[in-house]
PDB file of C-alpha atoms in Angstrom:
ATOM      1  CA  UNK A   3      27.283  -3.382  -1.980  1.00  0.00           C
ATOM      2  CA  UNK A   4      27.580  -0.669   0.899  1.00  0.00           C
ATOM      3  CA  UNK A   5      24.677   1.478   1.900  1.00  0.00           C
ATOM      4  CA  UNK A   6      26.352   4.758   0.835  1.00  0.00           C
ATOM      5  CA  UNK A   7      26.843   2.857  -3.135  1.00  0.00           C
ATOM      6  CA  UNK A   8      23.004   1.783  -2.910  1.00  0.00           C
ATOM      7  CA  UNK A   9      21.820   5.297  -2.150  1.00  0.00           C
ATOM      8  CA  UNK A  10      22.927   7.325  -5.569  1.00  0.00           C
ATOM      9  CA  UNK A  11      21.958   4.692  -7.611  1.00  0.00           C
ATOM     10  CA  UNK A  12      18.137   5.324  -5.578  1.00  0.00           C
ATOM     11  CA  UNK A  13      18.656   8.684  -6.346  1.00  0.00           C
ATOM     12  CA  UNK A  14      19.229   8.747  -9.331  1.00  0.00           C
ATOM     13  CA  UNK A  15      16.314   6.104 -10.119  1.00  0.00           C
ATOM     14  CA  UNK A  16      13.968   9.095  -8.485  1.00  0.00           C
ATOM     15  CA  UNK A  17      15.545  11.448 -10.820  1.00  0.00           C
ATOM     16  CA  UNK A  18      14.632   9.620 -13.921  1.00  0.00           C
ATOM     17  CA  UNK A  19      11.190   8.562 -12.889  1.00  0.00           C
ATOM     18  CA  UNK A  20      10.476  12.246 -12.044  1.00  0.00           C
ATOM     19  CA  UNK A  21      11.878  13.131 -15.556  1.00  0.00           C
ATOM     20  CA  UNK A  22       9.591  10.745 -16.750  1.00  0.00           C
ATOM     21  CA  UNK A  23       6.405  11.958 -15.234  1.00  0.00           C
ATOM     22  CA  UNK A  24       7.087  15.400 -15.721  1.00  0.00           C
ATOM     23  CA  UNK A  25       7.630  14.522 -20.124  1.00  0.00           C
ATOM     24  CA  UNK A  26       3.958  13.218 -19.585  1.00  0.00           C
ATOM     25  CA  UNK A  27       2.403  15.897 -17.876  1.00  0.00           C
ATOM     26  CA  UNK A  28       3.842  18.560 -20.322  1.00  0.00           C
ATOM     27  CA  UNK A  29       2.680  16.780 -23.476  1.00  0.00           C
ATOM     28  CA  UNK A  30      -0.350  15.706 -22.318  1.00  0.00           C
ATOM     29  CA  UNK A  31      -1.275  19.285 -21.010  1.00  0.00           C
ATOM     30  CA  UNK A  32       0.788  21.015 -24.425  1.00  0.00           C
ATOM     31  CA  UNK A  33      -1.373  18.943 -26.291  1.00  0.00           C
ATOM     32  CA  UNK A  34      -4.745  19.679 -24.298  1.00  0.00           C
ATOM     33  CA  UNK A  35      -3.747  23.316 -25.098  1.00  0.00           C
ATOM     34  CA  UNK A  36      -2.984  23.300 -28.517  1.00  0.00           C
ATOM     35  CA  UNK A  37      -5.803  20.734 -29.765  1.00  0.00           C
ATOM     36  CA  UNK A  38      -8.585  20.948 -26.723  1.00  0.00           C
ATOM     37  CA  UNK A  39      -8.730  17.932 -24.236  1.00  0.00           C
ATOM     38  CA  UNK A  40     -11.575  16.176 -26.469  1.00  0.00           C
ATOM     39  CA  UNK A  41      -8.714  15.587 -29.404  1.00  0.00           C
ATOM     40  CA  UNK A  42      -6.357  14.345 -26.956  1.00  0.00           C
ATOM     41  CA  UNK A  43      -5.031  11.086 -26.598  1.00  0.00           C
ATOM     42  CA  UNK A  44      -3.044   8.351 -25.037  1.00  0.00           C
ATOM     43  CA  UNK A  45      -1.654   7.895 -28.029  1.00  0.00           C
ATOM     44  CA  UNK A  46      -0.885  11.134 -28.910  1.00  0.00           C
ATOM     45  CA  UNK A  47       1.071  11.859 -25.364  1.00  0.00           C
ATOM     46  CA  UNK A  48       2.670   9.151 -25.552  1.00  0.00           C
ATOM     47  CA  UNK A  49       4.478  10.147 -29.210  1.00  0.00           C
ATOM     48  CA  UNK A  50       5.145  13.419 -27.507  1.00  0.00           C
ATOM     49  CA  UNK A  51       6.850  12.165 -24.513  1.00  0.00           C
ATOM     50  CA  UNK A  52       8.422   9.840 -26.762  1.00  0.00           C
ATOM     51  CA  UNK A  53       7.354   6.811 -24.034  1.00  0.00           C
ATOM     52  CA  UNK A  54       5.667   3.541 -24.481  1.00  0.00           C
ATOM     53  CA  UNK A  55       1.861   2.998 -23.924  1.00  0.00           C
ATOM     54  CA  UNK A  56       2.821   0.634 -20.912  1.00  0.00           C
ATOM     55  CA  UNK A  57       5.180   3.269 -19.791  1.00  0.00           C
ATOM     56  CA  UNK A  58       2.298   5.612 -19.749  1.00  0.00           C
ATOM     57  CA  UNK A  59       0.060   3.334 -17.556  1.00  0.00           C
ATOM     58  CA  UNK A  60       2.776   2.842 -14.877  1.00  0.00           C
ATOM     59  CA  UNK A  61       2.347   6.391 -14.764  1.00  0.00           C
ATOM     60  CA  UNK A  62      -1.253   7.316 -14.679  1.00  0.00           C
ATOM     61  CA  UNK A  63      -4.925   5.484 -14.789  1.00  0.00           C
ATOM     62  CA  UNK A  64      -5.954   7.280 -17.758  1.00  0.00           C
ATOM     63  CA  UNK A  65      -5.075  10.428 -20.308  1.00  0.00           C
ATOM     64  CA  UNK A  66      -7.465  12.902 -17.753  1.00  0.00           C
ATOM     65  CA  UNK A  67      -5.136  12.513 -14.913  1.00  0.00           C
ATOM     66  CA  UNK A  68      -1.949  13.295 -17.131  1.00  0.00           C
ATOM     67  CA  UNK A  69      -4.098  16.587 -18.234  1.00  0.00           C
ATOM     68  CA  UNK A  70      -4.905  17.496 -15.464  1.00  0.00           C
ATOM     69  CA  UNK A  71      -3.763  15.890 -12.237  1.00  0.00           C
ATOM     70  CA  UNK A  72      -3.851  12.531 -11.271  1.00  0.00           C
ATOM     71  CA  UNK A  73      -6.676  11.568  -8.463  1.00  0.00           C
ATOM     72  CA  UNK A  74      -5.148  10.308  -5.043  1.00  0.00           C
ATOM     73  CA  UNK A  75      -5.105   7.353  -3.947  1.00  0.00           C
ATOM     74  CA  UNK A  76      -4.451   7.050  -0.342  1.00  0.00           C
ATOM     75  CA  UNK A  77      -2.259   5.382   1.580  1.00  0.00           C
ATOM     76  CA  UNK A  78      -3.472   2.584   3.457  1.00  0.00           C
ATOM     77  CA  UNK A  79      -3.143   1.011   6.800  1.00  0.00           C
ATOM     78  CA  UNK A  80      -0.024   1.452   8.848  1.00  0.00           C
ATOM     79  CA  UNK A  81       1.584   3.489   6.099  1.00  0.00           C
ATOM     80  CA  UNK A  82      -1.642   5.837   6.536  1.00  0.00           C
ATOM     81  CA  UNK A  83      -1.852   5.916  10.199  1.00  0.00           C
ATOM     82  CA  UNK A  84       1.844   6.759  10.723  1.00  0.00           C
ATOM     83  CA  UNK A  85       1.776   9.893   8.875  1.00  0.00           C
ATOM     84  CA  UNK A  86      -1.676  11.106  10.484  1.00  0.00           C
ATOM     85  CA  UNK A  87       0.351  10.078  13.709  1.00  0.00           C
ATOM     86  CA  UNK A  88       3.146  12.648  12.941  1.00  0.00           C
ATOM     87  CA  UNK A  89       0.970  15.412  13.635  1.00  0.00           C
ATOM     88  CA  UNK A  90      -1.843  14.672  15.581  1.00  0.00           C
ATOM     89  CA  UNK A  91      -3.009  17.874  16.427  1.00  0.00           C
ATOM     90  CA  UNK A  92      -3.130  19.175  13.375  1.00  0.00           C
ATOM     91  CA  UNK A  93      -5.504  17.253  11.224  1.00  0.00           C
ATOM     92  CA  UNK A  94      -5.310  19.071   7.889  1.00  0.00           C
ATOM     93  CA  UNK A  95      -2.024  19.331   7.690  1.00  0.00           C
ATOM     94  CA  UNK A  96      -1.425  15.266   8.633  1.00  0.00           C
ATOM     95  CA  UNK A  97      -4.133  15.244   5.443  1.00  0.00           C
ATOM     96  CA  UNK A  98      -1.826  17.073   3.434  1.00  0.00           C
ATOM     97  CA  UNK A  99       1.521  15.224   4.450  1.00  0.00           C
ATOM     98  CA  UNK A 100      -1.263  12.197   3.167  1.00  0.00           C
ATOM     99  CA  UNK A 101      -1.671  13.444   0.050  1.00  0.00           C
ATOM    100  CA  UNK A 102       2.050  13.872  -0.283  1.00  0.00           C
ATOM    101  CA  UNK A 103       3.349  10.355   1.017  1.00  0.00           C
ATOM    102  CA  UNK A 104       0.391   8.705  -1.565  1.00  0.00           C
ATOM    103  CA  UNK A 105       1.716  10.726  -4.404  1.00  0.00           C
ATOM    104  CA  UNK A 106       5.118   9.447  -3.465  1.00  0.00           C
ATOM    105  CA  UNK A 107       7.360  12.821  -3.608  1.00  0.00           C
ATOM    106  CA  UNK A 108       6.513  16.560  -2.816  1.00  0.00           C
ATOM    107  CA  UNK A 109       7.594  17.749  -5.961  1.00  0.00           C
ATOM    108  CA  UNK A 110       5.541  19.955  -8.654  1.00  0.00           C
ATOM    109  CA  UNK A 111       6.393  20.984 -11.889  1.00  0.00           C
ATOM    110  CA  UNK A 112       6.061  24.759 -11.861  1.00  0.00           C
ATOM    111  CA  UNK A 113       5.486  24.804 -16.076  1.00  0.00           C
ATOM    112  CA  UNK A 114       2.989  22.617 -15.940  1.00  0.00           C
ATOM    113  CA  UNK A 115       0.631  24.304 -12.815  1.00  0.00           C
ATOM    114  CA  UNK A 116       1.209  27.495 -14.711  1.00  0.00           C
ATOM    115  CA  UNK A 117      -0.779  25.679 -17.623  1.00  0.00           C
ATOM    116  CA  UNK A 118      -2.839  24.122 -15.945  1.00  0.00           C
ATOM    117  CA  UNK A 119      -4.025  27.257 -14.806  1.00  0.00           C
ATOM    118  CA  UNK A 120      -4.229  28.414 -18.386  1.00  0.00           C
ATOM    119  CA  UNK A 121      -6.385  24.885 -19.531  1.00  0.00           C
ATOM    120  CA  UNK A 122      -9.030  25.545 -16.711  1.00  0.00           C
ATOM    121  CA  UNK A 123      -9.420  29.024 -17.449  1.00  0.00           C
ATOM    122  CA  UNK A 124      -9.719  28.383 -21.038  1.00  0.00           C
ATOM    123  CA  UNK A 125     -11.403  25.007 -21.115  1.00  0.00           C
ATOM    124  CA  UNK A 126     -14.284  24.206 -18.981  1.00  0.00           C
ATOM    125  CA  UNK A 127     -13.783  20.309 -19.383  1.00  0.00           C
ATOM    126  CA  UNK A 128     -10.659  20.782 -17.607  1.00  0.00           C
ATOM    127  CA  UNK A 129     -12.840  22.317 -14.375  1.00  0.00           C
ATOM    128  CA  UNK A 130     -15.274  19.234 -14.772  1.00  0.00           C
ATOM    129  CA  UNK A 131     -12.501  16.504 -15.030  1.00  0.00           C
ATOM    130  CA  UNK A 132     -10.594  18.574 -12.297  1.00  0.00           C
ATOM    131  CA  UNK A 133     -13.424  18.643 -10.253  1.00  0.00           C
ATOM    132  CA  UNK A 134     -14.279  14.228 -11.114  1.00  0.00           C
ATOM    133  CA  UNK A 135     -10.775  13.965  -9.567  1.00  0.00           C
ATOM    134  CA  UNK A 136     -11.416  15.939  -6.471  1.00  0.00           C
ATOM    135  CA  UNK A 137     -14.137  14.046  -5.371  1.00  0.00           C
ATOM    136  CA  UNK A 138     -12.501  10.772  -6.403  1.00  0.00           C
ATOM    137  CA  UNK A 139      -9.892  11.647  -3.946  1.00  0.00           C
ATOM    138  CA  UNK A 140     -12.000  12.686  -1.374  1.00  0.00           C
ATOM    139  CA  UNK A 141     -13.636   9.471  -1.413  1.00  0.00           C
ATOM    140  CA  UNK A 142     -10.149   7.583  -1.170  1.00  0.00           C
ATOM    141  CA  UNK A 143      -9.386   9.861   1.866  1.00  0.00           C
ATOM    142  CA  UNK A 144     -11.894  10.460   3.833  1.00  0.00           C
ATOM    143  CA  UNK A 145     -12.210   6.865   5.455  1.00  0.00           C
ATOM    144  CA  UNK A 146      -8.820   6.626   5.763  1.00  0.00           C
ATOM    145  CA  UNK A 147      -8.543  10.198   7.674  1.00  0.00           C
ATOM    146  CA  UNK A 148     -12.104   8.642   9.783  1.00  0.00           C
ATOM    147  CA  UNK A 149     -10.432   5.612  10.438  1.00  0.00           C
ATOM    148  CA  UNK A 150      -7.721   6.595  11.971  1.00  0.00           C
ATOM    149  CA  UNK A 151      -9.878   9.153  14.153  1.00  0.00           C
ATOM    150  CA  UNK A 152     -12.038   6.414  15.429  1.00  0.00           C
ATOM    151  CA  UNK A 153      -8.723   4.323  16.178  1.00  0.00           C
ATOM    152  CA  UNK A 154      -7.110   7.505  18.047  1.00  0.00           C
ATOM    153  CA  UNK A 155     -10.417   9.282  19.471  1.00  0.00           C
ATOM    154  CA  UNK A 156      -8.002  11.518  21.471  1.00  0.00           C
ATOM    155  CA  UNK A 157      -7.482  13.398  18.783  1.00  0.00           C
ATOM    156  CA  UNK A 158     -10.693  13.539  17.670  1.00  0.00           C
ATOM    157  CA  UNK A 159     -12.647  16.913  18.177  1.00  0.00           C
ATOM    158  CA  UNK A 160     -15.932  16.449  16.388  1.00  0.00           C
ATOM    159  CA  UNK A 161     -18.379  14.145  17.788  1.00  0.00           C
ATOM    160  CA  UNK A 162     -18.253  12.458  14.038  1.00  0.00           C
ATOM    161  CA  UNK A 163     -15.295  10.942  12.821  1.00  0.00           C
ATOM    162  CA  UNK A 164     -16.917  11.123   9.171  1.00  0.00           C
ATOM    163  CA  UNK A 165     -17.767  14.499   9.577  1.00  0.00           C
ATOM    164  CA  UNK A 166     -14.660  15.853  10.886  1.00  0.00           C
ATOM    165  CA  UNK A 167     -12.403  13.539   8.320  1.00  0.00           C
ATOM    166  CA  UNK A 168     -14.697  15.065   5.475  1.00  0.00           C
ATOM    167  CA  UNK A 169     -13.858  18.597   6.602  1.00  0.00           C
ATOM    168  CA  UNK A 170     -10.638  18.074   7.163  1.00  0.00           C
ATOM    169  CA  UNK A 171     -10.028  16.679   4.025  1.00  0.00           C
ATOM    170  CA  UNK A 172     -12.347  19.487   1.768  1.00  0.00           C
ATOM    171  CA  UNK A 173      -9.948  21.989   4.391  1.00  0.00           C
ATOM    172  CA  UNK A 174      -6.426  20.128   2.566  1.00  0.00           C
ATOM    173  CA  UNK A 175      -8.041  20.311  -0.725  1.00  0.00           C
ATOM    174  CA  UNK A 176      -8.380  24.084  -0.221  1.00  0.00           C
ATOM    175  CA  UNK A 177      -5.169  24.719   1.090  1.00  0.00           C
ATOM    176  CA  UNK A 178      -3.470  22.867  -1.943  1.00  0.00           C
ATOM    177  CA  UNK A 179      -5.310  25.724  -4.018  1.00  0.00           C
ATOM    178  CA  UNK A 180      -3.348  28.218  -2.405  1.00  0.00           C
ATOM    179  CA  UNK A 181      -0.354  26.135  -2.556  1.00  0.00           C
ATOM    180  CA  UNK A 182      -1.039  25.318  -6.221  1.00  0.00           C
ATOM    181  CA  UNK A 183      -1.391  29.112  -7.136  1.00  0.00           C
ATOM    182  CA  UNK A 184       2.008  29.763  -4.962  1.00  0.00           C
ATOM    183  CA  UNK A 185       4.492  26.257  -7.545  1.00  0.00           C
ATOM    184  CA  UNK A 186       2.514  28.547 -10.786  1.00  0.00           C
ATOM    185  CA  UNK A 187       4.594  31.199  -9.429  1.00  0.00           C
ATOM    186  CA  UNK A 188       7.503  29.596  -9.359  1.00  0.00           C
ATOM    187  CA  UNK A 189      10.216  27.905 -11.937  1.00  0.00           C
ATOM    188  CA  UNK A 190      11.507  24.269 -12.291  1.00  0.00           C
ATOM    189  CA  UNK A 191      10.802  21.285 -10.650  1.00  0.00           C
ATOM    190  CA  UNK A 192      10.375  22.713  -7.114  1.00  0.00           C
ATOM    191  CA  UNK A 193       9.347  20.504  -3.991  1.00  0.00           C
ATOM    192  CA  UNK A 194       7.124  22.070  -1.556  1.00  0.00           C
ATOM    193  CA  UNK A 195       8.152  23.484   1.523  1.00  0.00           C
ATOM    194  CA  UNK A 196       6.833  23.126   5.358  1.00  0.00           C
ATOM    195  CA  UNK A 197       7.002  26.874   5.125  1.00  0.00           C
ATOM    196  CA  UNK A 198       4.365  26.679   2.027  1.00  0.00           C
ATOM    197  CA  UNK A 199       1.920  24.974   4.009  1.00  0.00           C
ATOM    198  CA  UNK A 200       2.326  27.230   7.116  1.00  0.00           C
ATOM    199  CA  UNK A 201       1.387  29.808   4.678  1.00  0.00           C
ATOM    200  CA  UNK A 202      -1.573  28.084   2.632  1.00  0.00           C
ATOM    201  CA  UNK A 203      -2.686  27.094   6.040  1.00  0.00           C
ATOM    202  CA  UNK A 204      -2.429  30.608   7.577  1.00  0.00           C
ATOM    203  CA  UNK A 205      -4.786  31.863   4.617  1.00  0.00           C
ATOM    204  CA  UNK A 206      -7.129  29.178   5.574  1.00  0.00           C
ATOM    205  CA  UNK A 207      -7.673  30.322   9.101  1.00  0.00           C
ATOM    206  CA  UNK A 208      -8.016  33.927   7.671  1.00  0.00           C
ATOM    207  CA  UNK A 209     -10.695  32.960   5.694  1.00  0.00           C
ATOM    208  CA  UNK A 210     -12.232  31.122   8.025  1.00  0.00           C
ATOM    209  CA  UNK A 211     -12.075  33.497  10.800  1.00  0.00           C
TER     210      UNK A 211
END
């Protein structure tokens, strides 16, 4: 089979998968909405999405992350260090093309962000699990991001690795905030943009400043 045969079949493998993950995320955050995320569960999601209870788990760990956002877990290694590499200078954003390339795909669901929003404003278990997840990413990322720094110290601007990975990584988190609060404003299944960044970025530094 040629190359050029090989590569809509791919595609359309991403499609469904995607299709998949986004039936999950809207029944398991529907449901959150309609019953409160205590009431919720794997079982439940899965009758919604109409999927299989292994078919959930390829998915996500557990029913929080399909409520409200899965926890990262970081690329490792080579795969890591070559996406850090791709923008050296720039350490939060190589953290954010990190959090992309360990998701797998840049897309977000702009339904589900926009409810999302809704279930932390209404629920304040969704801001606690939320927040669980953070920090369970953080810890994923941060000695990945210090690792790297220690491996390329001419990048490094802090005299901690640790300290400037944590930063960076808390500075990633915020920017996907912005960026988060940008896809709620949208419609579909829209992939994020360089252009995004530049902007959830440039409100970073305008804070900051």
């Amino acid at each position: 089979m040629s190359r050029s045969e090989e590569l809509p079949q791919e595609g359309l493998r991403l499609r469904k998968k995607r299709a998949t993950e986004n039936a999950i995320e809207t029944a398991a955050v529907d449901l959150a909405l309609e019953l409160g995320i205590d009431r919720v569960t794997v079982e439940m999601i899965c009758e919604r999405a109409d999927i299989s209870r292994s078919t959930f788990f390829n998915y996500f760990a557990g029913r929080d992350y399909a409520i409200v956002g899965r926890a990262i877990e970081s690329l490792q290694g080579e795969d890591a260090a070559a996406v850090l590499a791709a923008t050296p200078d720039d350490l939060v954003r190589g953290v954010i093309h990190l959090i992309f390339a360990s998701i797998g795909h840049q897309n977000v669901n702009t339904e589900v962000a926009r409810k999302r929003a809704q279930l932390n404003a209404e629920q304040p278990e969704a801001q606690r699990i939320a927040s669980a997840g953070l920090v369970e990413s953080s810890m994923g990322l941060v000695p990945v991001v210090a690792g790297w720094l220690m491996q390329h110290q001419e990048h490094q601007r802090l005299a901690s690795p640790v300290h400037e990975a944590t930063l960076a990584v808390a500075l990633a988190h915020g920017a996907f905030g912005g960026l988060l609060h940008s896809w709620a404003e949208g419609n579909g299944d829209i992939s994020a943009t360089e252009g995004e960044i530049d902007l959830a970025l440039a409100d970073l530094r305008t804070m900051l400043a």
